[in-house]
Coordinates of C-alpha atoms in Angstrom, one line a residue:
Chain J
M28 CA 200.4 -8.1 -47.5
S29 CA 201.6 -5.0 -47.0
V30 CA 202.3 -2.1 -44.1
R31 CA 201.8 1.4 -45.0
I32 CA 201.8 4.4 -42.8
C33 CA 198.7 6.7 -43.3
N34 CA 197.8 9.9 -42.1
F35 CA 194.0 10.1 -42.0
P36 CA 191.3 8.7 -40.0
S37 CA 191.3 4.9 -40.6
H38 CA 188.9 2.1 -40.3
P39 CA 189.5 0.0 -37.1
S40 CA 191.8 -2.5 -38.8
F41 CA 194.2 -5.0 -37.3
L42 CA 197.5 -3.3 -36.3
L43 CA 200.7 -4.8 -36.5
Q44 CA 201.9 -3.2 -33.4
P45 CA 198.8 -2.1 -31.1
R46 CA 199.7 0.0 -28.3
S47 CA 203.3 1.3 -28.6
Q48 CA 203.0 3.1 -31.8
S49 CA 199.7 4.8 -31.4
Q50 CA 201.1 7.2 -28.3
T51 CA 204.4 8.1 -30.2
A52 CA 203.2 8.2 -33.6
A53 CA 200.6 10.9 -33.3
R54 CA 202.1 13.8 -35.1
S55 CA 200.0 16.8 -35.6
T56 CA 199.9 17.7 -39.2
R57 CA 198.5 20.9 -40.9
I58 CA 195.0 20.0 -42.4
F59 CA 195.0 19.9 -46.3
A60 CA 191.9 21.1 -48.0
R61 CA 189.3 18.7 -48.2
T62 CA 189.2 16.9 -51.3
E63 CA 186.6 14.0 -50.3
N64 CA 183.9 13.9 -47.6
E65 CA 185.9 13.2 -44.6
S66 CA 183.5 14.3 -41.9
S67 CA 184.4 12.8 -38.8
R68 CA 181.5 12.2 -36.3
S69 CA 183.4 13.8 -33.4
D70 CA 182.0 17.3 -32.8
Q71 CA 184.9 19.3 -31.6
Q72 CA 187.8 17.2 -31.9
Q73 CA 190.2 16.8 -34.8
L74 CA 191.5 13.7 -35.6
N75 CA 195.4 13.5 -36.6
L76 CA 196.4 10.0 -36.6
S77 CA 199.3 8.3 -37.7
V78 CA 198.7 4.6 -37.5
L79 CA 200.4 1.5 -38.8
R80 CA 197.9 -0.1 -40.9
F81 CA 197.9 -3.6 -41.6
T82 CA 196.2 -4.2 -44.9
F83 CA 196.2 -7.2 -47.4
G84 CA 196.6 -4.7 -50.3
I85 CA 193.8 -5.6 -51.9
P86 CA 192.3 -2.5 -53.1
G87 CA 188.4 -2.5 -52.1
L88 CA 188.9 -5.1 -49.6
D89 CA 187.5 -3.3 -46.4
E90 CA 189.6 -4.7 -43.6
S91 CA 187.3 -3.6 -40.8
Y92 CA 184.7 -6.2 -41.9
L93 CA 187.4 -9.0 -41.1
P94 CA 185.9 -9.9 -37.6
R95 CA 182.5 -10.4 -39.4
W96 CA 184.0 -12.8 -41.9
I97 CA 186.2 -14.7 -39.4
G98 CA 183.0 -15.0 -37.3
Y99 CA 181.0 -16.3 -40.0
G100 CA 184.0 -18.7 -41.1
F101 CA 184.9 -20.0 -37.8
G102 CA 181.5 -20.6 -36.6
S103 CA 180.7 -22.7 -39.7
L104 CA 183.7 -24.7 -39.0
I105 CA 182.7 -25.2 -35.4
L106 CA 179.2 -26.4 -36.5
L107 CA 181.0 -28.6 -38.9
N108 CA 183.1 -30.1 -36.3
H109 CA 179.9 -30.9 -34.0
F110 CA 178.1 -32.6 -36.7
S111 CA 181.3 -34.8 -37.9
A112 CA 182.0 -35.6 -34.7
S113 CA 181.0 -39.2 -33.6
P114 CA 178.7 -39.5 -30.7
P115 CA 179.0 -39.3 -27.7
I116 CA 180.0 -35.8 -27.6
S117 CA 181.5 -34.8 -24.3
E118 CA 180.0 -32.3 -22.0
S119 CA 183.1 -30.3 -22.1
Q120 CA 183.1 -30.2 -26.0
L121 CA 179.5 -28.9 -26.1
R122 CA 180.3 -26.2 -23.7
S123 CA 183.6 -25.1 -25.8
E124 CA 181.1 -25.2 -28.8
A125 CA 178.6 -23.1 -27.3
L126 CA 181.2 -20.6 -26.1
G127 CA 182.8 -20.6 -29.7
L128 CA 179.3 -19.9 -31.2
S129 CA 178.5 -17.0 -29.0
L130 CA 182.1 -15.6 -29.6
A131 CA 181.1 -16.1 -33.4
A132 CA 178.0 -14.2 -33.0
F133 CA 179.5 -11.3 -31.2
S134 CA 182.4 -11.1 -33.8
T135 CA 180.1 -10.9 -36.6
A136 CA 178.0 -7.9 -35.0
L137 CA 181.2 -5.9 -33.9
P138 CA 181.7 -4.0 -37.4
Y139 CA 178.3 -2.9 -36.7
F140 CA 179.1 -1.5 -33.4
G141 CA 182.3 -0.2 -34.7
K142 CA 180.3 2.1 -37.3
F143 CA 178.8 4.2 -34.3
L144 CA 182.1 4.7 -32.4
K145 CA 183.9 8.2 -32.6
G146 CA 186.4 8.4 -35.5
T147 CA 185.1 6.1 -38.1
E148 CA 184.8 7.3 -41.6
V149 CA 181.9 8.0 -43.1
E150 CA 180.9 6.0 -46.2
K151 CA 181.6 7.8 -49.5
R152 CA 178.7 8.4 -51.5
S153 CA 178.3 7.1 -55.0
L154 CA 176.5 8.6 -57.8
P155 CA 173.3 7.0 -58.7
E156 CA 172.9 5.2 -62.1
E157 CA 169.5 6.1 -62.8
G158 CA 167.7 9.2 -62.4
E159 CA 168.1 12.6 -63.9
Q160 CA 170.4 15.3 -62.8
V161 CA 168.3 18.6 -62.7
F162 CA 168.4 22.2 -61.5
V163 CA 164.9 23.6 -61.2
I164 CA 164.4 26.9 -59.5
S165 CA 160.9 28.7 -59.2
S166 CA 160.8 31.6 -61.4
S167 CA 158.2 33.7 -59.4
I168 CA 161.0 34.7 -56.7
G169 CA 163.1 37.7 -56.4
D170 CA 166.7 37.4 -57.6
S171 CA 168.5 37.6 -54.2
L172 CA 166.4 34.6 -53.3
K173 CA 167.4 32.9 -56.3
E174 CA 170.9 33.3 -55.7
D175 CA 170.9 32.4 -52.2
L176 CA 168.9 29.4 -53.0
A177 CA 171.4 28.4 -56.0
W178 CA 174.3 29.1 -53.7
S179 CA 173.2 27.2 -50.6
T180 CA 172.2 24.2 -53.1
Y181 CA 175.5 24.2 -54.6
V182 CA 177.2 24.3 -51.1
L183 CA 175.3 21.5 -49.8
L184 CA 176.0 19.1 -52.7
R185 CA 179.5 20.0 -52.4
N186 CA 180.4 19.9 -48.8
T187 CA 178.1 17.1 -47.7
S188 CA 177.7 13.5 -49.3
T189 CA 174.5 14.8 -50.7
V190 CA 173.5 13.7 -54.2
A191 CA 169.9 15.5 -54.1
V192 CA 168.7 18.7 -52.4
M193 CA 165.5 20.4 -52.6
I194 CA 164.7 23.7 -50.6
S195 CA 161.0 24.8 -50.5
I196 CA 160.1 28.2 -49.3
Q197 CA 156.5 29.2 -49.1
G198 CA 155.8 26.6 -51.8
E199 CA 158.4 27.9 -54.2
L200 CA 160.9 25.2 -54.8
C201 CA 164.6 24.8 -55.8
V202 CA 165.6 21.3 -56.8
R203 CA 169.1 20.4 -57.7
G204 CA 170.9 17.0 -58.2
Y205 CA 169.8 13.5 -59.1
W206 CA 166.2 13.0 -58.8
N207 CA 163.9 10.4 -60.0
C208 CA 161.8 12.8 -62.3
P209 CA 160.8 12.4 -65.9
G210 CA 162.8 13.7 -68.6
Q211 CA 161.8 16.2 -71.4
M212 CA 159.9 18.4 -69.2
S213 CA 160.0 22.1 -69.5
K214 CA 161.5 23.9 -66.4
A215 CA 158.2 25.1 -65.4
Q216 CA 156.5 21.8 -65.8
L217 CA 159.3 19.9 -63.8
H218 CA 158.7 22.6 -60.9
D219 CA 155.2 21.9 -60.7
W220 CA 155.8 18.1 -60.9
F221 CA 158.0 18.2 -57.9
K222 CA 155.4 20.5 -56.1
R223 CA 152.7 18.1 -56.5
K224 CA 154.8 15.1 -55.5
T225 CA 156.0 16.8 -52.2
D226 CA 152.4 18.0 -51.6
E227 CA 151.4 14.4 -51.7
I228 CA 154.3 13.5 -49.4
G229 CA 153.0 16.2 -47.2
L230 CA 156.3 17.8 -46.2
A231 CA 155.0 21.2 -46.3
D232 CA 154.4 21.6 -42.3
V233 CA 156.7 19.2 -40.8
K234 CA 157.6 20.7 -37.6
E235 CA 160.7 18.8 -36.5
T236 CA 164.0 17.6 -38.2
L237 CA 163.7 14.1 -39.7
Y238 CA 166.5 12.0 -40.1
F239 CA 166.5 8.6 -41.7
P240 CA 170.0 7.1 -41.8
Q241 CA 168.8 3.7 -43.2
Y242 CA 166.2 5.1 -45.6
A243 CA 165.5 1.6 -47.0
G244 CA 164.8 0.0 -43.7
S245 CA 162.3 2.9 -42.5
G246 CA 159.2 1.7 -44.5
L247 CA 159.3 5.0 -46.6
S248 CA 159.1 5.3 -50.2
W249 CA 159.2 8.7 -51.7
D250 CA 159.4 8.1 -55.3
V251 CA 161.0 11.5 -56.3
L252 CA 164.2 10.4 -54.5
P253 CA 166.8 8.7 -56.8
D254 CA 167.3 5.0 -56.5
G255 CA 170.1 4.0 -54.0
T256 CA 169.1 6.8 -51.4
R257 CA 170.1 5.7 -48.0
S258 CA 170.1 8.7 -45.9
V259 CA 167.6 11.5 -45.8
F260 CA 167.5 14.4 -43.9
V261 CA 164.5 17.0 -43.7
Q262 CA 165.0 20.4 -41.7
P263 CA 162.0 22.7 -41.5
L264 CA 162.5 26.1 -42.3
L265 CA 161.0 28.2 -39.5
R266 CA 159.8 31.9 -39.6
N267 CA 159.4 33.8 -36.2
V268 CA 156.1 35.4 -36.4
N269 CA 154.9 37.6 -33.3
E270 CA 157.0 35.1 -30.7
S271 CA 155.7 32.0 -32.3
E272 CA 157.4 30.1 -34.9
K273 CA 155.7 29.1 -38.2
V274 CA 156.7 26.8 -40.6
D275 CA 157.7 28.4 -44.0
G276 CA 159.1 25.4 -45.8
F277 CA 161.7 22.6 -45.6
L278 CA 165.0 21.6 -47.0
M279 CA 165.4 18.2 -47.8
V280 CA 168.9 16.5 -48.6
A281 CA 169.4 12.9 -49.8
S282 CA 172.6 11.0 -49.9
T283 CA 173.5 7.5 -51.2
A284 CA 175.6 6.7 -48.4
G285 CA 174.2 5.2 -45.1
Y286 CA 174.6 7.2 -41.9
A287 CA 175.8 10.3 -44.1
Y288 CA 174.8 13.2 -41.9
S289 CA 176.9 13.5 -38.7
D290 CA 176.0 15.9 -35.9
K291 CA 178.4 18.4 -37.6
D292 CA 176.8 18.1 -41.0
R293 CA 173.2 18.4 -39.5
A294 CA 174.2 21.5 -37.6
W295 CA 175.6 22.9 -41.0
I296 CA 172.6 22.1 -42.8
G297 CA 170.5 23.8 -39.9
A298 CA 172.8 26.9 -40.3
M299 CA 171.9 26.9 -44.2
A300 CA 168.2 26.6 -43.4
D301 CA 168.5 29.5 -41.0
K302 CA 169.3 31.6 -43.8
F303 CA 166.2 31.6 -45.5
R304 CA 164.6 32.3 -42.2
G305 CA 161.9 35.0 -42.1
Chain G
M22 CA 190.1 55.7 -56.9
E23 CA 187.9 53.6 -59.2
A24 CA 187.3 50.0 -58.2
R25 CA 185.4 48.2 -60.8
F26 CA 184.5 45.1 -59.3
I27 CA 183.0 42.5 -61.5
N28 CA 180.3 40.5 -59.7
Q29 CA 181.6 37.2 -60.0
I30 CA 179.1 34.5 -58.3
Q31 CA 180.9 31.4 -59.4
I32 CA 178.2 29.0 -59.0
P33 CA 178.6 26.4 -62.0
K34 CA 175.5 25.1 -62.8
N35 CA 175.5 21.3 -63.6
P36 CA 177.0 21.0 -67.0
N37 CA 175.4 17.8 -67.6
R38 CA 171.7 18.7 -67.4
R39 CA 170.4 15.8 -69.6
F40 CA 166.8 16.4 -70.5
T41 CA 167.3 14.6 -73.9
R42 CA 167.4 10.9 -72.3
P43 CA 164.6 8.9 -73.6
P44 CA 162.0 8.6 -70.8
H45 CA 162.7 5.2 -69.4
D46 CA 159.6 3.7 -67.7
F47 CA 159.2 4.3 -64.3
P48 CA 156.3 2.8 -63.2
R49 CA 156.6 3.6 -59.7
F50 CA 156.0 7.3 -60.1
I51 CA 152.7 7.1 -62.2
R52 CA 150.8 7.2 -59.4
A53 CA 147.1 8.0 -59.8
S54 CA 146.7 10.7 -57.4
S55 CA 143.0 11.3 -56.7
S56 CA 143.6 14.3 -54.4
T57 CA 142.3 17.4 -56.0
S58 CA 142.7 19.8 -53.1
Q59 CA 145.1 22.6 -53.2
E60 CA 145.9 22.5 -49.7
P61 CA 149.3 20.3 -49.0
K62 CA 148.6 17.4 -46.7
S63 CA 150.4 17.4 -43.7
Y64 CA 153.3 15.0 -43.0
R65 CA 151.8 11.7 -41.8
G66 CA 154.8 9.4 -42.8
P67 CA 156.8 7.5 -40.3
K68 CA 159.0 9.3 -37.8
P69 CA 162.6 8.0 -37.8
S70 CA 162.9 5.4 -35.4
K71 CA 165.5 5.6 -32.6
N72 CA 168.4 3.5 -33.1
L73 CA 169.1 2.2 -29.6
V74 CA 172.3 0.6 -30.5
A75 CA 173.8 3.9 -32.1
D76 CA 172.6 5.8 -29.2
F77 CA 174.1 3.4 -26.6
V78 CA 177.4 3.1 -28.4
S79 CA 177.8 6.8 -29.0
R80 CA 177.1 7.4 -25.3
N81 CA 179.6 4.9 -23.8
D82 CA 182.3 5.2 -26.2
D83 CA 185.0 4.5 -23.9
S84 CA 183.4 1.0 -22.5
V85 CA 182.1 -0.1 -25.6
R86 CA 185.8 0.1 -27.1
S87 CA 187.3 -2.0 -24.5
L88 CA 184.4 -4.5 -24.5
P89 CA 185.8 -6.9 -27.1
I90 CA 189.0 -7.0 -25.0
Y91 CA 187.1 -8.2 -22.0
V92 CA 185.2 -10.6 -23.8
G93 CA 188.1 -12.2 -25.8
G94 CA 190.0 -12.6 -22.6
A95 CA 187.2 -13.9 -20.7
S96 CA 186.7 -16.5 -23.4
L97 CA 190.3 -17.4 -23.5
L98 CA 190.4 -18.1 -19.7
A99 CA 186.8 -19.9 -20.0
V100 CA 188.4 -22.2 -22.6
L101 CA 191.5 -23.2 -20.6
F102 CA 189.3 -23.5 -17.6
N103 CA 186.8 -25.6 -19.4
R104 CA 189.8 -28.1 -20.4
A105 CA 191.3 -28.1 -16.9
L106 CA 187.8 -28.8 -15.5
S107 CA 187.1 -32.0 -17.8
G108 CA 190.6 -33.0 -17.2
I109 CA 192.0 -32.8 -20.5
A110 CA 195.6 -31.7 -21.1
P111 CA 195.8 -28.3 -22.8
V112 CA 197.7 -29.5 -25.6
A113 CA 196.8 -27.4 -29.0
D114 CA 196.6 -30.2 -31.3
A115 CA 193.8 -30.8 -33.7
S116 CA 193.6 -34.6 -33.1
S117 CA 190.3 -34.8 -31.1
S118 CA 187.0 -32.9 -32.1
Q119 CA 187.2 -31.3 -28.6
S120 CA 190.7 -29.7 -29.4
R121 CA 189.2 -28.5 -32.8
A122 CA 186.3 -27.0 -31.0
D123 CA 188.7 -25.3 -28.6
L124 CA 191.1 -24.1 -31.1
L125 CA 188.2 -22.3 -33.2
A126 CA 187.0 -20.8 -29.9
L127 CA 190.6 -19.6 -29.0
G128 CA 190.8 -18.3 -32.8
L129 CA 187.6 -16.2 -32.0
A130 CA 188.6 -14.9 -28.8
V131 CA 191.9 -13.6 -30.2
T132 CA 189.9 -11.9 -33.2
N133 CA 188.1 -10.2 -30.4
L134 CA 190.9 -9.1 -28.5
L135 CA 192.6 -7.9 -31.4
T136 CA 189.7 -5.5 -32.6
G137 CA 189.2 -4.2 -29.3
L138 CA 193.1 -3.1 -29.2
V139 CA 192.4 -1.5 -32.6
W140 CA 189.5 0.2 -31.3
L141 CA 191.3 1.5 -28.3
S142 CA 194.3 2.8 -30.6
I143 CA 192.0 4.8 -32.7
R144 CA 190.1 6.7 -30.1
P145 CA 190.4 10.2 -30.8
K146 CA 192.3 12.4 -28.1
T147 CA 189.6 14.3 -26.1
I148 CA 190.7 17.9 -26.3
T149 CA 188.6 20.3 -23.5
P150 CA 187.6 23.3 -24.8
I151 CA 189.0 26.3 -23.2
E152 CA 186.7 29.2 -22.4
P153 CA 188.2 32.2 -23.8
E154 CA 189.0 35.2 -21.5
G155 CA 187.4 38.5 -22.4
V156 CA 184.4 40.4 -23.0
D157 CA 181.4 39.6 -25.1
C158 CA 181.0 42.3 -27.7
K159 CA 179.1 43.1 -30.9
V160 CA 180.3 46.0 -32.8
L161 CA 178.8 46.5 -36.2
E162 CA 180.1 49.2 -38.7
P163 CA 177.2 51.8 -38.8
N164 CA 175.3 52.4 -42.0
L165 CA 175.6 49.3 -43.3
P166 CA 172.5 48.1 -45.4
A167 CA 170.4 46.0 -43.7
S168 CA 170.7 43.0 -45.9
I169 CA 174.6 43.1 -45.2
V170 CA 174.0 43.1 -41.5
S171 CA 171.4 40.1 -41.7
E172 CA 174.1 38.3 -43.7
L173 CA 177.1 39.1 -41.4
L174 CA 174.8 38.0 -38.4
W175 CA 173.7 35.0 -40.0
A176 CA 177.3 33.9 -40.6
W177 CA 178.1 34.6 -37.1
E178 CA 175.1 32.3 -35.9
S179 CA 176.0 29.4 -38.3
L180 CA 179.6 29.3 -37.0
K181 CA 178.8 29.7 -33.4
V182 CA 176.2 26.9 -33.7
A183 CA 178.1 24.3 -36.0
T184 CA 181.8 24.9 -35.0
C185 CA 183.9 25.7 -32.1
C186 CA 183.9 29.4 -33.1
K187 CA 184.0 32.0 -30.3
S188 CA 185.0 35.3 -31.9
L189 CA 184.8 36.4 -35.5
V190 CA 186.0 39.9 -37.0
I191 CA 185.3 40.4 -40.7
V192 CA 187.6 43.2 -42.3
Y193 CA 186.6 44.4 -45.8
N194 CA 187.9 47.2 -47.9
G195 CA 189.9 48.4 -45.1
I196 CA 186.7 48.7 -42.8
C197 CA 186.1 46.4 -39.7
L198 CA 182.6 45.5 -40.6
I199 CA 181.7 43.5 -37.7
Q200 CA 183.4 42.3 -34.3
I201 CA 181.3 40.0 -32.6
G202 CA 181.7 37.1 -29.9
M203 CA 184.5 37.0 -27.3
A204 CA 187.2 39.8 -27.7
A205 CA 189.9 40.7 -25.5
K206 CA 189.4 43.1 -22.7
S207 CA 191.4 46.0 -23.1
P208 CA 193.1 47.1 -19.7
E209 CA 192.1 50.8 -19.7
D210 CA 188.6 51.0 -20.3
K211 CA 187.5 47.3 -19.6
K212 CA 185.8 47.0 -23.0
A213 CA 186.4 45.2 -26.0
V214 CA 189.8 46.0 -27.9
V215 CA 189.0 47.8 -31.0
V216 CA 190.3 46.3 -34.3
N217 CA 193.0 48.4 -35.6
T218 CA 192.3 47.7 -39.3
D219 CA 195.8 49.2 -40.5
K220 CA 197.6 47.3 -38.2
L221 CA 196.1 44.3 -39.2
M222 CA 196.2 44.8 -42.9
N223 CA 200.0 45.6 -42.8
G224 CA 200.9 42.6 -40.6
S225 CA 202.3 39.6 -42.1
V226 CA 199.5 37.4 -41.0
Y227 CA 196.9 39.3 -43.3
Q228 CA 199.8 39.7 -46.2
G229 CA 200.5 36.1 -46.2
V230 CA 196.7 35.2 -46.5
M231 CA 196.0 37.7 -49.2
K232 CA 199.1 36.5 -51.2
S233 CA 198.2 32.9 -51.1
K234 CA 194.5 33.5 -51.5
A235 CA 193.8 30.6 -49.5
Q236 CA 192.3 29.7 -46.2
S237 CA 194.9 29.7 -43.2
Y238 CA 194.2 27.4 -40.3
L239 CA 196.6 28.1 -37.2
A240 CA 195.3 25.0 -35.3
N241 CA 197.2 25.9 -32.2
L242 CA 197.7 29.8 -32.0
S243 CA 200.1 29.6 -28.9
L244 CA 202.7 28.0 -31.1
Y245 CA 202.4 30.6 -33.8
P246 CA 204.3 33.8 -33.4
G247 CA 202.0 36.0 -35.6
R248 CA 199.8 35.9 -32.5
S249 CA 200.5 39.4 -31.6
E250 CA 199.2 40.7 -34.9
L251 CA 195.7 39.8 -33.5
P252 CA 195.3 41.4 -30.3
F253 CA 191.6 41.7 -30.6
L254 CA 191.0 38.0 -30.2
P255 CA 190.9 36.7 -26.3
P256 CA 194.6 35.9 -25.2
N257 CA 193.7 32.2 -24.7
T258 CA 191.9 31.7 -28.3
Q259 CA 193.1 27.9 -29.1
A260 CA 192.6 28.2 -32.8
V261 CA 192.1 30.6 -35.6
I262 CA 191.1 30.3 -39.0
L263 CA 191.7 33.2 -41.5
Q264 CA 189.4 33.2 -44.5
P265 CA 190.1 35.6 -47.3
L266 CA 186.9 37.2 -48.8
G267 CA 188.0 37.7 -52.2
D268 CA 190.9 39.8 -52.5
K269 CA 189.5 42.7 -50.3
G270 CA 189.1 41.3 -46.8
V271 CA 189.5 38.5 -44.6
A272 CA 187.4 37.0 -42.1
V273 CA 189.1 36.0 -38.7
I274 CA 187.5 33.3 -36.8
G275 CA 188.6 32.3 -33.4
G276 CA 187.8 28.9 -31.7
N277 CA 188.0 27.5 -28.3
T278 CA 189.7 24.1 -28.8
I279 CA 193.1 23.2 -30.3
R280 CA 192.7 22.0 -33.7
G281 CA 188.9 22.4 -32.9
F282 CA 187.9 23.1 -36.8
T283 CA 187.5 19.9 -38.5
S284 CA 188.1 19.6 -42.3
S285 CA 184.2 19.7 -43.1
D286 CA 184.3 23.1 -41.0
Q287 CA 187.1 24.3 -43.0
A288 CA 185.3 23.4 -46.4
W289 CA 182.1 25.1 -45.2
I290 CA 183.9 28.3 -44.0
S291 CA 185.5 28.8 -47.3
S292 CA 182.0 28.4 -49.0
V293 CA 180.7 30.9 -46.5
G294 CA 183.4 33.3 -47.2
E295 CA 182.9 33.2 -50.9
K296 CA 179.5 34.0 -50.5
L297 CA 180.4 36.8 -48.5
D298 CA 182.6 38.1 -50.7
A299 CA 180.2 37.9 -53.3
T300 CA 177.5 39.7 -51.3
L301 CA 180.1 42.6 -49.8
G302 CA 181.7 43.0 -53.1
R303 CA 178.4 44.0 -54.4
C304 CA 177.4 46.1 -51.8
F305 CA 180.8 48.0 -52.1
V306 CA 180.7 48.5 -55.7
D307 CA 177.3 50.0 -55.4
S308 CA 178.5 52.3 -52.8
N309 CA 181.7 53.2 -54.8
E310 CA 179.7 53.9 -57.8
S311 CA 177.2 56.2 -55.9
S312 CA 179.9 58.0 -54.2
Q313 CA 181.8 58.6 -57.8
E314 CA 178.3 60.0 -59.1
T315 CA 178.0 62.5 -56.0
D316 CA 181.6 63.4 -56.5
Q317 CA 181.0 64.3 -60.2

């Protein structure tokens, strides 16, 4: 077990000295250049935390799930105690056990609730093991548009936890990242292949943004996405035509981390989509 | 003055494009598609379902944070009460199965209490945004090509929507290209203060940013002595990011919240800065070349 002082947003974990330290220890630090994707879920507030963090010192062990393990452990011990006790079991014991079991259930659910609180870290993305890394861009568009597409796909891959990005403008595609596509196809063939696939899914006229933070549980199965995709976000590209908005295409990003796109990420992705507006 | 500016769009292509991998069998995507129509189908897939728990927790952040404390505290009292009620002495030993059950329930209650305390301690400090004092302005350098204007306006719209930015000033090649958003009100004519590019470029703030070639984030502007070099920003601007655009210009982005720009915002702003530099650099090289030709 060890105690270390850390200066970045931390998981909810057991503190050594809960309240007294948190008020005095909040130093404001200069924000260092981002090295990993640490997007906080709070919109306008910057987290500047110095907390004493209690950790077992085992790398890879996530202490924020400790209530869940304790819930499982103690809950099973309560059941064991119940069944190993010789009858008659007194009513007060039954009451205690009922209380203990409901507490265990609540503790198990706590890390799930904690995930939605402000100030928790977003999971890091992991690169998919299978799937090809591709960069396909349609050849029948102008150079400045090509440059814009190349830059926005690059920036989306770099600044968010995206592993796969696809932008479609009036049928012309730019695809970058890890996708589940066949290898050994020429660029033009790959472009047509992706176009066929997205036409089948039917994203060409999606009118509102779609955000699937838990892709696996949503009933979707878009084969083009790489294995291990857990969040998908689709943003339509609109064009103002005589006071009405027509859908020009879409921008799709996928990530291997769950709940990967916070409000701020989605706002920036919307800003990227606006670049291709009309 | 000849300015040879080599167009450097550094967008590294993926170095590991692996098309030489032997094809795996992906039986899943060999779908016999019988549709031969050229029209793309409209989207009939599932819409994302609303996650009630997530919405509830995000909306009632404060009360959810203290919920485990109340649950833990109430259960602690309930265990003691139960013991008192059934006439058993509150002795913490593991002799009888009643005591064991009680102890386990107590352990769980303490877990909940501690988790609640942890959640409370990592609550981010809410900082209220402060309305900037000044006038709304939109000043663009005349005679700019339309593509540049749309790019600058796009940058302003993205910053306005996605961050706490309220003012934007871009100075490039010694010219103030755009001053948009809230600006300080000049006392003489009640209009926006004009950006004095010479004063800005000779000031220490600009020189420092140019020398370090890195973004400078002044999270709490009131603490910063160089504040006087940015007179065109509203006087109560809370945070400022100075993003160098290559080595020829700077973007001054003013926000309305102390430490209002997150690290994600900073990364996005530096990417947007690189893009603006590429676009502006190309435009100014072209105009330099054409002015050279007319001179000769």
